[in-house]
mmCIF file of C-alpha atoms in Angstrom:
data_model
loop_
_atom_site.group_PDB
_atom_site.id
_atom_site.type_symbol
_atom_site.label_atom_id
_atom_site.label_comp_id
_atom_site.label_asym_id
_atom_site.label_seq_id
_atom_site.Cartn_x
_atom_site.Cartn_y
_atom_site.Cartn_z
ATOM 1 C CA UNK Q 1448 24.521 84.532 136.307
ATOM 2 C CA UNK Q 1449 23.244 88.274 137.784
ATOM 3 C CA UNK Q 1450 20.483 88.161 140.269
ATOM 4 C CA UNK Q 1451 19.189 92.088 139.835
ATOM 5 C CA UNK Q 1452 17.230 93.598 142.881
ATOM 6 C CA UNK Q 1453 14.883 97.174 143.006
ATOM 7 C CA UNK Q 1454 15.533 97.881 139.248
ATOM 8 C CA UNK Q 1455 13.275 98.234 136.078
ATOM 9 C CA UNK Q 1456 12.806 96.268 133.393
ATOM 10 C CA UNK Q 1457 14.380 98.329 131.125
ATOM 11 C CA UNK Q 1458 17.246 98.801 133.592
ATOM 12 C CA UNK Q 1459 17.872 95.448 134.009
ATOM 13 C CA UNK Q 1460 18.637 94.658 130.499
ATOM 14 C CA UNK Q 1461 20.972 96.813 130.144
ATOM 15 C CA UNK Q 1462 22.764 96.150 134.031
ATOM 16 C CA UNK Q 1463 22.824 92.039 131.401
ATOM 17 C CA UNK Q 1464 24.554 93.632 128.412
ATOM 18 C CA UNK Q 1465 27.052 95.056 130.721
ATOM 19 C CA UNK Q 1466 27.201 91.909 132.424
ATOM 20 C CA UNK Q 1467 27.588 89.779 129.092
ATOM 21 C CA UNK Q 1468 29.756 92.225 127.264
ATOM 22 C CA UNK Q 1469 32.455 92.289 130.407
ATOM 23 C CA UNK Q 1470 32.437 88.706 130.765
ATOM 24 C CA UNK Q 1471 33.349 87.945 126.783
ATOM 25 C CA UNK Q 1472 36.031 90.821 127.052
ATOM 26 C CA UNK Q 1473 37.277 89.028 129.961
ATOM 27 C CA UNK Q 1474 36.971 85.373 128.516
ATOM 28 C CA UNK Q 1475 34.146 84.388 131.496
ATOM 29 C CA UNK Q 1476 32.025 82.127 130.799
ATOM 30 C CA UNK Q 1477 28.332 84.038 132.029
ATOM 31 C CA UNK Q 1478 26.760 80.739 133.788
ATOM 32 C CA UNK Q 1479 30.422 80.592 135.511
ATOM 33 C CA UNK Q 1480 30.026 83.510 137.543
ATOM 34 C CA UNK Q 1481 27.642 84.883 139.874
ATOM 35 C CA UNK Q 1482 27.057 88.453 141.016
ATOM 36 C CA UNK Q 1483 24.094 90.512 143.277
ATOM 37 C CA UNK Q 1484 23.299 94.019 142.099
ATOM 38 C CA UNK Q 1485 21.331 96.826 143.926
ATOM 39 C CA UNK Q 1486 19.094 99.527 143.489
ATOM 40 C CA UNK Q 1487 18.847 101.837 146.682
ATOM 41 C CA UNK Q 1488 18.600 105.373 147.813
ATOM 42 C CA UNK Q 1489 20.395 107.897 149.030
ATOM 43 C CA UNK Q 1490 20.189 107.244 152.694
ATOM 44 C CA UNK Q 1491 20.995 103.319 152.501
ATOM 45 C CA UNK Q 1492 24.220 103.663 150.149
ATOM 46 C CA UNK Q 1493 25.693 106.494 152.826
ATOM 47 C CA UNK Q 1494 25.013 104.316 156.174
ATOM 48 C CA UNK Q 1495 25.941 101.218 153.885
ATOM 49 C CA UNK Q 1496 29.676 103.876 152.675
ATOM 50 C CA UNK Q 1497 29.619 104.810 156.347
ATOM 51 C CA UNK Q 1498 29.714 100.809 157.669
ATOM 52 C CA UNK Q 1499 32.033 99.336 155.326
ATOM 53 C CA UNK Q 1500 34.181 102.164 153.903
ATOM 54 C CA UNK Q 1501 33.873 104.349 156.892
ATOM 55 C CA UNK Q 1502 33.139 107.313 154.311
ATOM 56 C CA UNK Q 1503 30.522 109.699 155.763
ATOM 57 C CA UNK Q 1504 28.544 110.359 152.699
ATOM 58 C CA UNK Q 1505 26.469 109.055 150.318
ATOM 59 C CA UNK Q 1506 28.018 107.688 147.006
ATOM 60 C CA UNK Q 1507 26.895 106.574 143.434
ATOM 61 C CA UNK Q 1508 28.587 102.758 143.696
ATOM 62 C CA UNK Q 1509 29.710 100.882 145.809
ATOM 63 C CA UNK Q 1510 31.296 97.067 145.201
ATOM 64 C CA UNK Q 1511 31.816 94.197 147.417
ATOM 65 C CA UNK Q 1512 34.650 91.704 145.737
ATOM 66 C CA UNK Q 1513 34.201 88.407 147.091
ATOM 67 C CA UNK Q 1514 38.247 87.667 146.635
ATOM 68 C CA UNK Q 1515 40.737 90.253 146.620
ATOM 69 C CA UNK Q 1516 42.558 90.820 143.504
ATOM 70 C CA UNK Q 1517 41.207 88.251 140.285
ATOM 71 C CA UNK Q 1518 41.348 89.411 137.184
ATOM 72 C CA UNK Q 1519 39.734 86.890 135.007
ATOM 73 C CA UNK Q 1520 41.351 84.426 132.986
ATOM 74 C CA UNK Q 1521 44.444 85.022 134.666
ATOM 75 C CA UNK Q 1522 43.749 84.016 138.266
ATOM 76 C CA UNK Q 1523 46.222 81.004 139.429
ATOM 77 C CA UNK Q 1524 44.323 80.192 142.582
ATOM 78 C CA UNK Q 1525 41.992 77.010 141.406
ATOM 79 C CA UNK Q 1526 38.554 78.477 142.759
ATOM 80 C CA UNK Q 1527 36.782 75.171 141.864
ATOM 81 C CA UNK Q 1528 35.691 74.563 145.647
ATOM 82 C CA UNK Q 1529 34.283 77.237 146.140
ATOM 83 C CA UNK Q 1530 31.762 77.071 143.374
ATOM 84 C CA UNK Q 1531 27.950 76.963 144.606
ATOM 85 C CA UNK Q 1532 26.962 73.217 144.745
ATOM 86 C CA UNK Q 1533 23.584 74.040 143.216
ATOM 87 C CA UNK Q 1534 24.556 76.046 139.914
ATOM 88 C CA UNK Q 1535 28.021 75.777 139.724
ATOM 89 C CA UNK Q 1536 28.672 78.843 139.823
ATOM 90 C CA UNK Q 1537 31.576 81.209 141.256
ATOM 91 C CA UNK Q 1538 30.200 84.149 143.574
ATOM 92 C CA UNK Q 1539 32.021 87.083 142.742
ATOM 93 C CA UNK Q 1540 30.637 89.883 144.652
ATOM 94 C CA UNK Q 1541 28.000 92.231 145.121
ATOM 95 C CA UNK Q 1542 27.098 95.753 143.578
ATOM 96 C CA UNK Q 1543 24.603 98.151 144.688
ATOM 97 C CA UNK Q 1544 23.845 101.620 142.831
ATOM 98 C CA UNK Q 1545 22.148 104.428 144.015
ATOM 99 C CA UNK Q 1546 19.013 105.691 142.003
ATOM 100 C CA UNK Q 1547 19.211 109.548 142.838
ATOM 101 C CA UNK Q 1548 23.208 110.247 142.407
ATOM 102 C CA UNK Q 1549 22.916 108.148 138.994
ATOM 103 C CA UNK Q 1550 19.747 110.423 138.090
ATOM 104 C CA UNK Q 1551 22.107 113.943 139.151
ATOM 105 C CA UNK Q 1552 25.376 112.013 137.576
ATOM 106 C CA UNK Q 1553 23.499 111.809 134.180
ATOM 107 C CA UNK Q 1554 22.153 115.028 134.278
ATOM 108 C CA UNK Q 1555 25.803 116.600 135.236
ATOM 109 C CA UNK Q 1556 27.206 114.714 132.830
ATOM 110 C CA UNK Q 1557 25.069 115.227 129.846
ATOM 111 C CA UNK Q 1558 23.945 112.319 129.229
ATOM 112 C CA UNK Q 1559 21.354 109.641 129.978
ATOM 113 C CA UNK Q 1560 20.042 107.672 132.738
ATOM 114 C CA UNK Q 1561 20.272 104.929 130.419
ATOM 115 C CA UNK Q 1562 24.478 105.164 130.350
ATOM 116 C CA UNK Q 1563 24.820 106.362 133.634
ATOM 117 C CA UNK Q 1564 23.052 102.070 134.532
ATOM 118 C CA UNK Q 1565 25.831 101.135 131.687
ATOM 119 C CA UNK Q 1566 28.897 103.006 133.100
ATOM 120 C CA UNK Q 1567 28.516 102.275 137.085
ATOM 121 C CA UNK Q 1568 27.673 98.919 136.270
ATOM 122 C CA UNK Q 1569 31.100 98.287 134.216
ATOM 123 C CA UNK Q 1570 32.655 100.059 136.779
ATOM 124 C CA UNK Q 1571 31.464 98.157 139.873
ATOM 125 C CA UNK Q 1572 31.481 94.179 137.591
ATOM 126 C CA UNK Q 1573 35.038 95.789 137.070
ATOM 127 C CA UNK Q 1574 35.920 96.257 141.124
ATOM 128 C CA UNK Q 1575 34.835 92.912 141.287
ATOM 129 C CA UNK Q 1576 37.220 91.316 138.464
ATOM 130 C CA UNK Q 1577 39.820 93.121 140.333
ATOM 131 C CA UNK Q 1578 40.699 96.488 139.066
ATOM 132 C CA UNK Q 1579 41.233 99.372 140.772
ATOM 133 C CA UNK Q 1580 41.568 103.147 140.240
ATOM 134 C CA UNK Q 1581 43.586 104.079 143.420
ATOM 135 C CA UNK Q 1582 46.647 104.765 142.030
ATOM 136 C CA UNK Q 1583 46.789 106.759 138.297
ATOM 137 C CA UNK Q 1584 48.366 103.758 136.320
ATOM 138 C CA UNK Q 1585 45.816 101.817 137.898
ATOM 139 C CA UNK Q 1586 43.397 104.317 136.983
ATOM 140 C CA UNK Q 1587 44.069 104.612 133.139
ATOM 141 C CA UNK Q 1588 43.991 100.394 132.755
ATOM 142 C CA UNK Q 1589 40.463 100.590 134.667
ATOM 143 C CA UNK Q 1590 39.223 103.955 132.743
ATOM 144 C CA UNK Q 1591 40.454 102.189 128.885
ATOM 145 C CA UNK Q 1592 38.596 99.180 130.261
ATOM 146 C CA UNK Q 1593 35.348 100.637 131.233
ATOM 147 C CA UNK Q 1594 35.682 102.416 127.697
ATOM 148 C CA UNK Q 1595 36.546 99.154 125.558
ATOM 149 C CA UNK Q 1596 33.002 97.985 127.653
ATOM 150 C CA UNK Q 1597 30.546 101.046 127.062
ATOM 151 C CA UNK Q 1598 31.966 100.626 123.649
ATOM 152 C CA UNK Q 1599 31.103 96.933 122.703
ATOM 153 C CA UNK Q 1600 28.101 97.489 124.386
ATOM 154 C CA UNK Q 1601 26.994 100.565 122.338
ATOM 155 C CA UNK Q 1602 26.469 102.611 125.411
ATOM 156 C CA UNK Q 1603 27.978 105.838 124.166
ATOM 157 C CA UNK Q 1604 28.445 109.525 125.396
ATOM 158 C CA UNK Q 1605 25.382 111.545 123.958
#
């Protein structure tokens, strides 16, 4: 389950592809799993990178991992009590993007708005599943992910 805050409609249909297509690469279930994600602006994701990164600047992701280090199916921890009593769900984290660095990202990039929702989406549900880019083997396992994602999803370069 995604609960989607501050976005369009259009935008949140595709933050739910994303959503679907990394849970089925990752053999989730989607009514499993729970996540938050966030629409905000320039001002809120810096004091939010500032607070909880202590990065002084604004940034186009940012993701909150409920546990450190699951990558679905594989996790041996049993996570069964800590499912939500109402929906039965596991809370996995939180993900917040922020509107005007996707909008310049897109436009650096060469590409659209539309991908730039698709790629920091994958990339933050992917934070949350436990990868990491930090160190560069780390990085190319994350990057072929993200790609194997926008892929399957039909979220391509333009």
């Amino acid at each position: 389950m995604i609960r989607i805050y501050d976005f369009e409609k259009e935008e949140e249909k595709i933050i739910k592809k994303i959503f679907s297509t990394v849970c089925k690469i990752h053999g989730i279930r989607k009514s499993s799993v729970s996540v938050d994600i966030s629409m905000v602006d320039k001002e809120q994701i810096h004091q939010l990178n500032l607070d909880t990164r202590n990065v002084d600047k604004p940034t186009d992701v940012l993701s909150y991992p409920a546990f450190e280090k699951i990558i679905f199916p594989f996790c041996k921890k049993n996570y069964i009590d800590m499912l939500s009593p109402e929906d039965k769900t596991l809370y996995i984290g939180e993900i917040i993007i922020c509107r005007e660095i996707m909008a310049e990202q897109a436009e650096e990039y060469g590409h659209s708005e539309t991908r730039e929702i698709a790629f920091l989406t994958t990339h933050g549900l992917l934070h949350l599943l436990g990868y990491d880019h930090i160190e560069e083997d780390m990085r190319k396992v994350m990057r072929a992910k993200e790609d194997e994602v926008l892929e399957k999803a039909r979220f391509f370069r333009e």
